[in-house]
Amino acid sequence: MSDNTTALSADNPTAHSIAHSIANAIAEQPLPENNWAELNDRLMLTVSGAGTDKFLQGQFSQNVSEVIAGKSLHAAASNRKGRAYALVRMVRHDDAILMDFSRELADATEAELRKYLMLFRGTTMARLDDSKIIGIFGSELAQAVAGEQAALVTDLRQPGDTLATGHGHLILLEPSIEGPARYELWSPDGALPDVLQTKRQCSLATWQAGQIAAGVPWLTSATAGAYVPQMLNWQHLGGVHFKKGCYTGQEVIARMHFLGQLKKSLYRLAVTADAAPAVGDAISNGERNVGEVVNTLQTGPQQYHLLAVIRHDAANGPLTLANSADAKIQLCPLAYAVPEREQPQKTADT
């Protein structure tokens, strides 16, 4: 991996088969209640040893000391130009930190981080091959999954609040404008509660439609290394700590924040089009390209939900897909505010 590319090599059949199946799936609408999905597009890693926090502190945008029992946080790993090549969640697990890597990008992400890990003797990073991450729609199912800890699920009030259960870590996720509460169960050893066998399993595409509805992006080989985290609204999802010490890419990320240089950010769109929008497709305002698609899922015949990075000064104008001029695009609200869109712009983006 370099500053110019973070794309995964093409010889990962598992990642490519998952991406293909999602691209050809239709996500359920409305989002289902008391359903669950196996999130096999992601895999779990553990970092452990005496240098764990110091190593992660130097590579990720999160203040690792704030990742504690009961509180998991988003983080981004970026290259020297401040462009994110990994978006992860961090979970404290005994004396270790668990992270979820995109399966598509895992080889490249791990290779980049190991360049720095070698400086921390006695600190290790390993994939948990038997682990599972389960997405849960609805508080009722979350309580059932929590088992003997069911009564404590109501104590999970803020995104990232985490409850240790007999099967791992139950995490409350970000809300969406509409739809049930969403949770994830992280099982490091892959053991799952029996109650899931009695509930309907939905598709990964349906789960990712929930991520889009909540305004939570994910990276692919087409977008890794393309955006500063703030362009992906990562700061509004608690994934960027602006007062922590230095880390790779921090200078660019901090300058964009403190000097008010952010000219584009993540928007949620509903699209009607004959052809499926693809990740990386340009979004135009008149003859000018003003953004590009970051995530896309089909939700019905000719219906698509998207997350896209778009220039603030063009987002309210007539938008079209550069490769599908007849597509109808509607801006949809996010569940969180993006105040940078209202700030006067000082200089160009980095």
Coordinates of C-alpha atoms in Angstrom, one line a residue, residues 27 46 55 66-67 69 96-97 129 137 143 145 169 172 228 257 268 312 337:
A27 CA -32.1 -4.8 0.0
T46 CA -6.9 -8.4 17.7
F55 CA 0.9 1.5 18.3
E66 CA -11.0 6.5 25.4
V67 CA -11.8 3.0 24.1
A69 CA -14.9 -1.4 28.6
A96 CA -6.4 -6.3 23.8
I97 CA -8.2 -4.1 21.2
D129 CA -10.3 -16.6 11.8
F137 CA -32.2 -5.2 13.8
Q143 CA -32.2 -8.4 24.5
V145 CA -29.1 -12.2 22.2
H169 CA -19.7 -7.7 22.9
L172 CA -25.4 -0.1 20.0
V228 CA -9.9 12.6 4.1
H257 CA -10.7 20.9 10.6
R268 CA -27.4 10.4 1.4
H312 CA -21.3 21.8 -0.5
A337 CA -25.8 17.4 11.6

